[in-house]
Coordinates of C-alpha atoms in Angstrom, one line a residue:
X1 CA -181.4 38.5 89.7
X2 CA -178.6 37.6 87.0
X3 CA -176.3 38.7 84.8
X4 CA -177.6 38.9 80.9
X5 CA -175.0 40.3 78.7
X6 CA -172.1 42.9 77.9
X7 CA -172.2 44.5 74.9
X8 CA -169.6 47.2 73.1
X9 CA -171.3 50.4 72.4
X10 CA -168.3 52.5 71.7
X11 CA -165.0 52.6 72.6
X12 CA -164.8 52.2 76.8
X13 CA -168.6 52.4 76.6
X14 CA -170.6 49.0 77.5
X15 CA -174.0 47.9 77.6
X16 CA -174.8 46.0 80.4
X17 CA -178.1 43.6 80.5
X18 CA -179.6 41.8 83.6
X19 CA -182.7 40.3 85.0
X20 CA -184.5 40.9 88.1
X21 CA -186.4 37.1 88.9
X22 CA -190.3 37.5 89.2
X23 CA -190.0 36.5 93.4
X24 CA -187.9 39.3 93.9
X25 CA -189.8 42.0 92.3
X26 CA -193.1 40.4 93.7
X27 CA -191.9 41.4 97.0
X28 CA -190.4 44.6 96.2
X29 CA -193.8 45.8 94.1
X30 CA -195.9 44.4 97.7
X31 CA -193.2 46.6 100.0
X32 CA -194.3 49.7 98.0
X33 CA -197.8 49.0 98.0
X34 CA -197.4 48.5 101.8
X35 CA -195.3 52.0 102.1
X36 CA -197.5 54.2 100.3
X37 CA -201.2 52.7 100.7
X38 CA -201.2 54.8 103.7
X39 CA -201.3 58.2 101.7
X40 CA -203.9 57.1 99.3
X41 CA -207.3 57.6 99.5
X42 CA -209.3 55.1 97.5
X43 CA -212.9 55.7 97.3
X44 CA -214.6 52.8 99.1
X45 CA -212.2 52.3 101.6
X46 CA -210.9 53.8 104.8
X47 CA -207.5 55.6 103.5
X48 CA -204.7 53.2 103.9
X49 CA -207.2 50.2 103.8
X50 CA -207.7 49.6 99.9
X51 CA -206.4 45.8 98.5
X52 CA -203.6 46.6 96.2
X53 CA -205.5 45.0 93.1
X54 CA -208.4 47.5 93.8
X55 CA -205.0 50.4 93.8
X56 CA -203.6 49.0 90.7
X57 CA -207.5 48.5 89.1
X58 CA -208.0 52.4 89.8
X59 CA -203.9 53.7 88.8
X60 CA -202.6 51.5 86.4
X61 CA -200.4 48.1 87.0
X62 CA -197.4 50.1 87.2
X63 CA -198.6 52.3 89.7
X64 CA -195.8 50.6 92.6
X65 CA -193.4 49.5 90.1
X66 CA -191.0 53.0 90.5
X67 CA -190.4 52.4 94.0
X68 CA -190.1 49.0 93.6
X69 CA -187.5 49.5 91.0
X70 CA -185.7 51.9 93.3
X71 CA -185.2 49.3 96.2
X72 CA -184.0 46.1 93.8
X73 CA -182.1 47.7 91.0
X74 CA -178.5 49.1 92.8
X75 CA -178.5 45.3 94.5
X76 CA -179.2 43.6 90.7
X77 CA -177.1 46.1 88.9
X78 CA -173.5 45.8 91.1
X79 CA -174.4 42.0 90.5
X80 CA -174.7 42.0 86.9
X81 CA -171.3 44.2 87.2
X82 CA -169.8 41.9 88.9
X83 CA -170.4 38.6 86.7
X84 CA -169.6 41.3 83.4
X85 CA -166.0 41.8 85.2
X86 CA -166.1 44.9 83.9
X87 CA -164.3 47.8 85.6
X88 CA -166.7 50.7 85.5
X89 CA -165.5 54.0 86.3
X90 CA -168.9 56.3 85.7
X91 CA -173.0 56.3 87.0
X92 CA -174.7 53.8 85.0
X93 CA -178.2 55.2 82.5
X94 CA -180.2 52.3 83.0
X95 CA -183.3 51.6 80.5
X96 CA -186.0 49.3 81.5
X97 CA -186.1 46.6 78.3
X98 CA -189.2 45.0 79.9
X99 CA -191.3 45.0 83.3
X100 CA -194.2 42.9 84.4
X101 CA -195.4 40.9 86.8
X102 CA -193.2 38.2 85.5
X103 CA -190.3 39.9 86.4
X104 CA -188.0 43.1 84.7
X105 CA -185.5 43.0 82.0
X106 CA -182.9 46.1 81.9
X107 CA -179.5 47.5 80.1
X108 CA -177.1 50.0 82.0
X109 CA -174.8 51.7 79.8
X110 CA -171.6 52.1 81.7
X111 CA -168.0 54.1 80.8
X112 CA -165.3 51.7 81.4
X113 CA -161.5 51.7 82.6
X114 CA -159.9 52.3 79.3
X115 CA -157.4 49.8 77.6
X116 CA -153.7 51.2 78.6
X117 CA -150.5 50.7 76.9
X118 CA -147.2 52.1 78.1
X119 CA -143.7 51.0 77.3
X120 CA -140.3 52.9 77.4
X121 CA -140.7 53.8 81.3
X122 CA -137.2 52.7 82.1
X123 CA -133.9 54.7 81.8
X124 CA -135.6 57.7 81.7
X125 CA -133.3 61.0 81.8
X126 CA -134.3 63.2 85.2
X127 CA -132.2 66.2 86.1
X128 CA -132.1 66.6 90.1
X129 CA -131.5 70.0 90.1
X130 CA -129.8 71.0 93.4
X131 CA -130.0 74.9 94.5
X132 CA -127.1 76.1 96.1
X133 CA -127.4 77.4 100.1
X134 CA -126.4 81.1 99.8
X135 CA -125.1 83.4 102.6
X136 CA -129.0 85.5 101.7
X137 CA -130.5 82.1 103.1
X138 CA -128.8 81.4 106.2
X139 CA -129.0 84.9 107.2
X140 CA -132.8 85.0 106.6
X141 CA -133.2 82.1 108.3
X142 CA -131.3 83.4 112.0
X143 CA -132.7 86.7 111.5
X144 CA -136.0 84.8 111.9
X145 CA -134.3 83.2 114.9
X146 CA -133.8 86.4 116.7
X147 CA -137.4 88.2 115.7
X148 CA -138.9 85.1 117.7
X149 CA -136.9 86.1 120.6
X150 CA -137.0 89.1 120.5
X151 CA -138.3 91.9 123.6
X152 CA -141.1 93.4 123.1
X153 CA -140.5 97.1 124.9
X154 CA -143.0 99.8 125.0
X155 CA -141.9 103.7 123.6
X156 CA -142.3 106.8 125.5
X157 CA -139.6 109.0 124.1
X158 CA -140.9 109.0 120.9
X159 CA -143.7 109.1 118.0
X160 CA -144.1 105.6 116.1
X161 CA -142.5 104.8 113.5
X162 CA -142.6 102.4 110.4
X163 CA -142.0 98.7 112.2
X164 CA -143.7 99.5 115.8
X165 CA -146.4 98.0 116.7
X166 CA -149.7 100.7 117.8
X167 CA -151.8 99.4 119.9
X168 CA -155.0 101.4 118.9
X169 CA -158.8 101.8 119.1
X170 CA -160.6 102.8 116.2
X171 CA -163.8 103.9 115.0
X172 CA -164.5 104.2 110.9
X173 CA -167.1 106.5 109.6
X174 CA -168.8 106.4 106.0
X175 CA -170.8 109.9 105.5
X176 CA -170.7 110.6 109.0
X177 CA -172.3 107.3 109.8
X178 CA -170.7 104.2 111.8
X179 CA -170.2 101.7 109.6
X180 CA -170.4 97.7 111.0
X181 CA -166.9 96.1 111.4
X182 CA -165.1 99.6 111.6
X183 CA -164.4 99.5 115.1
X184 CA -161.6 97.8 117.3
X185 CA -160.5 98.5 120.7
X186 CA -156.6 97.6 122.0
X187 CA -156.1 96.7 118.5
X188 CA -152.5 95.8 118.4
X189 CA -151.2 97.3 114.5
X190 CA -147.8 96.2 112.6
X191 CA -146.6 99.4 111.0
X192 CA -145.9 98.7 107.6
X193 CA -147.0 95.6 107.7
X194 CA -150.2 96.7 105.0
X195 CA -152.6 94.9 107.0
X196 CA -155.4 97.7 107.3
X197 CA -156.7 99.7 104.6
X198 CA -153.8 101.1 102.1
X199 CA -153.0 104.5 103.8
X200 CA -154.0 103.8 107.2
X201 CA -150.9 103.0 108.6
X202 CA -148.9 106.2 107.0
X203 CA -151.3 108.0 108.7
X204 CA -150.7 106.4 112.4
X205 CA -146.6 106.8 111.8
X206 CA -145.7 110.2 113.7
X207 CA -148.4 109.9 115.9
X208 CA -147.6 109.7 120.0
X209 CA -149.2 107.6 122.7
X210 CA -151.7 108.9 124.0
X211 CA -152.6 111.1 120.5
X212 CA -156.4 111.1 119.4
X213 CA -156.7 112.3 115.9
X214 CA -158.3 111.2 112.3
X215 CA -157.5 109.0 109.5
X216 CA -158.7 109.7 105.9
X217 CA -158.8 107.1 103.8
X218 CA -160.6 105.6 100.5
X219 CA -161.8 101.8 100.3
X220 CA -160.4 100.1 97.3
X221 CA -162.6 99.6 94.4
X222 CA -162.6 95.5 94.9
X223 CA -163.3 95.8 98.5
X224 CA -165.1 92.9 99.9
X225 CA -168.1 94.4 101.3
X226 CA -169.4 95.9 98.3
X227 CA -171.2 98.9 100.2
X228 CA -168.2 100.2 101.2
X229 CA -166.0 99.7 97.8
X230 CA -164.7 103.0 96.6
X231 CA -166.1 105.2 99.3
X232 CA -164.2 107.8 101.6
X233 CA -164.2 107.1 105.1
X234 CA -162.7 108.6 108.1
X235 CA -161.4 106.6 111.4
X236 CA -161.6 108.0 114.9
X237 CA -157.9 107.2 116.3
X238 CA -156.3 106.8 119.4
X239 CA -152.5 105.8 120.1
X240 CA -152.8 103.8 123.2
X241 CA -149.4 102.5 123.5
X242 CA -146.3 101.9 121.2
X243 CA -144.0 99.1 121.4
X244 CA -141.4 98.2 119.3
X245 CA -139.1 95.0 119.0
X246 CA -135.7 94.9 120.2
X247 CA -133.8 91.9 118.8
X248 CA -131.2 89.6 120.8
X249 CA -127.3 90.0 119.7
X250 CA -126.3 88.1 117.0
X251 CA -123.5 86.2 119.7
X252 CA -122.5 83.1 121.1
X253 CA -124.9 83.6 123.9
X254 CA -127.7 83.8 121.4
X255 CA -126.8 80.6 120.0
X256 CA -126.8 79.0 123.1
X257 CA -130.3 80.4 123.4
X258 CA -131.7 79.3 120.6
X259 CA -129.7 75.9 119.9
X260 CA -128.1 73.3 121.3
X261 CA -124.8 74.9 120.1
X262 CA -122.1 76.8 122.4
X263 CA -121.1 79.0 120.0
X264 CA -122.4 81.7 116.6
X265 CA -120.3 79.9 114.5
X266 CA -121.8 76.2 115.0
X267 CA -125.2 77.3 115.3
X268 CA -125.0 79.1 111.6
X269 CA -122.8 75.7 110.5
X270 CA -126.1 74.0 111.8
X271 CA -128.6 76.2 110.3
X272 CA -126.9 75.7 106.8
X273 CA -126.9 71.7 107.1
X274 CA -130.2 71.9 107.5
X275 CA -130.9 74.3 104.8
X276 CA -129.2 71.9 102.3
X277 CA -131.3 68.9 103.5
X278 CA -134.5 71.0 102.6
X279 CA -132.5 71.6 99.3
X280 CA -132.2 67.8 98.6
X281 CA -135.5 67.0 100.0
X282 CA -137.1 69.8 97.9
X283 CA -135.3 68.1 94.9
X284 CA -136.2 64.6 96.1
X285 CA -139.4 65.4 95.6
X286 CA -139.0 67.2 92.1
X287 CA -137.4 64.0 90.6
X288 CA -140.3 62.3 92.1
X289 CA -142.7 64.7 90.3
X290 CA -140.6 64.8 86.9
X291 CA -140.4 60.5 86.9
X292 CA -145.0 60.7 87.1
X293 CA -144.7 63.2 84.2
X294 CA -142.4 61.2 82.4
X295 CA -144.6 58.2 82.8
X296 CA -147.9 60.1 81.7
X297 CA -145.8 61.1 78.6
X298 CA -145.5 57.5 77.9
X299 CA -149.0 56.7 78.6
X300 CA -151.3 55.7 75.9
X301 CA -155.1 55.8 76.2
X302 CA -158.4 56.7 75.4
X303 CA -159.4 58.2 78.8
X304 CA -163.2 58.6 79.1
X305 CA -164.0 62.2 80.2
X306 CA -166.4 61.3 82.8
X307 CA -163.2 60.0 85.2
X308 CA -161.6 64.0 85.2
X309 CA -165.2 64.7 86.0
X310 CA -164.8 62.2 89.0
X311 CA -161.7 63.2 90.0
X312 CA -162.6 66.9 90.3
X313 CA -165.9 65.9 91.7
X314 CA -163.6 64.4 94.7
X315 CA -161.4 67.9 94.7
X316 CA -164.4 69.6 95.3
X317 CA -165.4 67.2 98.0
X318 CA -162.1 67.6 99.8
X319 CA -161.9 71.2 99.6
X320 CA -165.2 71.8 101.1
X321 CA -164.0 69.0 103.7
X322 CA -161.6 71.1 104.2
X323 CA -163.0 74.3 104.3
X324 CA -165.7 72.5 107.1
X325 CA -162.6 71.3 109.5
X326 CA -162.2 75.3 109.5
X327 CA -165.5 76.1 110.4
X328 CA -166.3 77.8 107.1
X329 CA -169.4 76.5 104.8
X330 CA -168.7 76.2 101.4
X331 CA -171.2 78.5 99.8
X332 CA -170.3 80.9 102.2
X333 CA -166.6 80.8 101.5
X334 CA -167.7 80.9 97.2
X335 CA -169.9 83.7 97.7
X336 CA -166.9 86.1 99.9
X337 CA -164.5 85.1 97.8
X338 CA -166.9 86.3 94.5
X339 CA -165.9 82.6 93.0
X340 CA -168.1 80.3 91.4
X341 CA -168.0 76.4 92.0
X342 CA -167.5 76.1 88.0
X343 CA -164.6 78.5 88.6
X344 CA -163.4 76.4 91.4
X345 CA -163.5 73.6 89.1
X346 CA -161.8 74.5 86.4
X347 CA -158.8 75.2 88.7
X348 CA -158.8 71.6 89.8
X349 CA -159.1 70.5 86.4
X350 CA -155.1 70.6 85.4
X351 CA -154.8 68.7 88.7
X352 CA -157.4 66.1 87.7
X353 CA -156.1 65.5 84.4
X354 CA -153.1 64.5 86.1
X355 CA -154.1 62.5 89.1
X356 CA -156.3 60.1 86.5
X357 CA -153.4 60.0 83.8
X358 CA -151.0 59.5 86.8
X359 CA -152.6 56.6 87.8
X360 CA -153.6 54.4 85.0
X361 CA -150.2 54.8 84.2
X362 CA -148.9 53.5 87.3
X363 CA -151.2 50.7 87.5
X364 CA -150.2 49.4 84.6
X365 CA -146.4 49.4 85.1
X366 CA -147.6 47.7 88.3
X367 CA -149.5 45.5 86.2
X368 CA -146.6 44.7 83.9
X369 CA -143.5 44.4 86.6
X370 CA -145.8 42.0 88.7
X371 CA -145.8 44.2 91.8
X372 CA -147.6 42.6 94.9
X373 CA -147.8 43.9 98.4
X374 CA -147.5 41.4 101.3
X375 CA -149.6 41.7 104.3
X376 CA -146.5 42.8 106.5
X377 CA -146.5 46.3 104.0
X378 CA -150.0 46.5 104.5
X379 CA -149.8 46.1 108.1
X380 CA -147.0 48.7 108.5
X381 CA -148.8 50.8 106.1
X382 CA -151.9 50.6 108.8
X383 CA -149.7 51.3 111.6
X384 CA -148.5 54.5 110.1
X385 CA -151.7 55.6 109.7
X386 CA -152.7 54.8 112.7
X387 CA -149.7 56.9 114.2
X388 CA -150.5 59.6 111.9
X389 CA -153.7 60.1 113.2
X390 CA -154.0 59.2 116.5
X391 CA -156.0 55.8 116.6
X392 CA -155.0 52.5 116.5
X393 CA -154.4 49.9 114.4
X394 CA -157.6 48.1 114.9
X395 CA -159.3 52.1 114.0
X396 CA -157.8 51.8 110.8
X397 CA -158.8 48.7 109.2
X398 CA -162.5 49.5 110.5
X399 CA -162.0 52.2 108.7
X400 CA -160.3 51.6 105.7
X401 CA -160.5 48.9 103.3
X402 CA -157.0 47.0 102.9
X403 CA -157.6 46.7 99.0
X404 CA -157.8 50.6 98.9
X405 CA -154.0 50.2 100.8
X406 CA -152.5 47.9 99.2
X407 CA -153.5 49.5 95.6
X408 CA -152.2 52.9 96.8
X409 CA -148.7 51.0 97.8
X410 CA -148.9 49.2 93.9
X411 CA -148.7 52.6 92.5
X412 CA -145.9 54.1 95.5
X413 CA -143.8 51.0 94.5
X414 CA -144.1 51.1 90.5
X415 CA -142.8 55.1 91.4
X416 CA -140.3 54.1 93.1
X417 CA -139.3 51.2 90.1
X418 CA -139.5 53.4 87.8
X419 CA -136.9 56.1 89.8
X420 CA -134.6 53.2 90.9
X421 CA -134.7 52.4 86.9
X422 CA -133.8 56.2 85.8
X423 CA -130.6 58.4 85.2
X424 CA -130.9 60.7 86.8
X425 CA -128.2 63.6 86.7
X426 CA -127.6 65.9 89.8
X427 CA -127.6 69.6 88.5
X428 CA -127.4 73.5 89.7
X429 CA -130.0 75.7 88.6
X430 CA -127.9 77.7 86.4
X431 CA -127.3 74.7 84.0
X432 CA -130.8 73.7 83.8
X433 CA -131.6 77.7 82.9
X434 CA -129.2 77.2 80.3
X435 CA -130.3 74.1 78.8
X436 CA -133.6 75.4 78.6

């Protein structure tokens, strides 16, 4: 097997040509011969006992020469890639040139990495825009506190009311018929919170323990089971029990509860540090964002279309990956959610566009700064993976190829060059809203 030739078709389009020696197609032509004799009956011979001349006498030469090609081509092919040096980023179309007994000539037409130029990535102008902490926040944020510890206590003295929680069981009926998935027994319901069927819970509000009555309601039009969109139905109801939440005092006491703090006033002087570190994070993170589109505004390229195909092919892959580690199948999820995989992909497309730009980008400031990573970064990388996931060390680089590692640090570091290398200009919301 050897490398031939690389040839320019079109801009990051190659032709690549390579040989496959006569010894080694020999043997891959005899392997076939010997995988399929068994399933063909030659007349003369027992079935699976015919010579291969008398085979290739009755079909044609060529008769083995497809599985044959099947088995030797991916080993000749990444070999011809890799004397080309070219850095192939689509499936190859291969065309056979020539094939015989003296061996096979063939040409794989391959999209390549495109040529990337980028310049002016340094001093770019980021605005870190910084929101304020208002009193709205901090007060959301306790009032969470005390719903998580709150009591739960049950009512007696009264009917339920918008916020209680019914416990219920249930029974639905479509044209006097019991409908599957209607019923629920001990059901425990949020009043108000617009979790069953809009009108349902109105209908429960008013209602004492103990209370059997009906509920008349309509399915919505876009109801997911499609036999019961836009039909009347009735539910069979019984009030159970009613409970209702009763929420701590908002005192020093309940911030020792809750915090490590002795009194209300330290706790809600904690609670808005560490809403102003999300703040800073959250903008952290924005800068970090607005220095990658910066960078792709600098980019120049001719990017073959076939590596946003890739890279939504892979956001499919992880979303069904995804979806599995959930215990939902894919097609399943597509067909109750009414969307199609083309629909699916079109949403990831944006995405895509960006991942690819993103990193050719990157790459090539990485490329043109010199950045290496040292095996200590790629070590420490592995060990934070490791903790990450719960394996060790030794788990990770079975598992993962240190080029793929160090690669992904080339592009964290040119990020973090190009940040270092910005002005960047701490701002409120309101003057951003302003300049825009």
């Amino acid at each position: 097997m050897s490398f031939k030739s690389m040839n320019e078709v079109e801009k990051n389009l190659v032709e690549i040509g390579f040989t496959i020696d006569k010894e080694t197609f020999e043997k891959a032509v005899n392997a076939a011969y010997k995988k399929n004799i068994g399933k063909m009956s030659i007349p003369g011979f027992r079935k699976g006992k015919a010579p291969r001349a008398m085979v290739e006498k009755l079909y044609g030469k060529g008769v083995f020469y497809d599985d044959a090609l099947n088995a030797v081509v991916p080993a000749a092919y990444d070999e011809a890639v890799t004397a080309s040096g070219a850095d192939v980023v689509s499936q190859p179309q291969f065309d056979v040139v020539s094939i015989d007994e003296n061996g096979v000539e063939m040409k794989a037409k391959v999209y390549t990495k495109p040529v990337v130029e980028i310049a002016d990535y340094k001093g770019l102008a980021i605005d870190r825009v910084i929101a304020p902490v208002t009193d709205e926040e901090i007060d959301r944020e306790i009032e969470a506190a005390r719903k998580k510890n709150a009591r739960e206590i049950e009512v007696t003295d009264r009917a339920a009311a918008k916020d209680d929680t019914a416990v219920i069981d249930f029974e639905g009926f479509c044209d006097g018929v019991a409908f599957d998935g209607g019923k629920g027994t001990d059901y425990s319901l949020k009043l108000g919170s617009g979790s069953f069927i809009p009108g349902f819970e109105d209908q429960v509000i008013g209602h004492n323990a103990g209370e059997s009555f009906d509920v008349n309601v309509t399915f919505p039009e876009d109801y997911g089971e499609a036999s019961l969109a836009g039909k009347p139905a009735v539910f069979k109801v019984t009030v159970k029990s009613i409970k209702f939440e009763e929420l701590p005092a908002l005192d020093d006491e309940f911030a020792k509860d809750v915090s490590e703090f002795d009194t209300l006033d330290e706790y809600k002087a904690s609670v808005k540090a560490n809403i102003e570190k999300r703040h800073n994070d959250a903008a952290d993170a924005d800068v970090e964002n607005k220095v990658i589109e910066a960078v792709i505004e600098k980019l120049n390229a001719e990017i073959p279309e076939c590596m946003f195909e890739n890279e939504v092919d892979q956001g499919m892959q992880d979303y069904a990956q995804r979806l599995s580690m959930q215990g939902i199948d894919f097609d399943t999820y597509l067909k109750y959610t009414g969307m199609k995989a083309d629909d699916l992909r079109l949403q990831l497309r944006p995405r895509a566009e960006k991942q690819v730009k993103s990193r050719l980008a990157l790459e090539k400031i990485a490329e043109l700064e010199k950045i290496e990573i040292s095996e200590d970064e790629i070590n420490a990388e592995i060990d934070e993976i490791a903790k990450n996931y719960g394996m060790t060390a030794d788990d990770v680089k079975a598992r993962v190829d240190s080029s793929l590692i160090s690669a992904d640090l080339k592009l964290r570091n040119a990020v973090k060059l190009v940040r270092e290398a910005a002005v960047i200009t701490d701002k409120a919301p309101e003057e951003t809203e302003k300049k825009d």
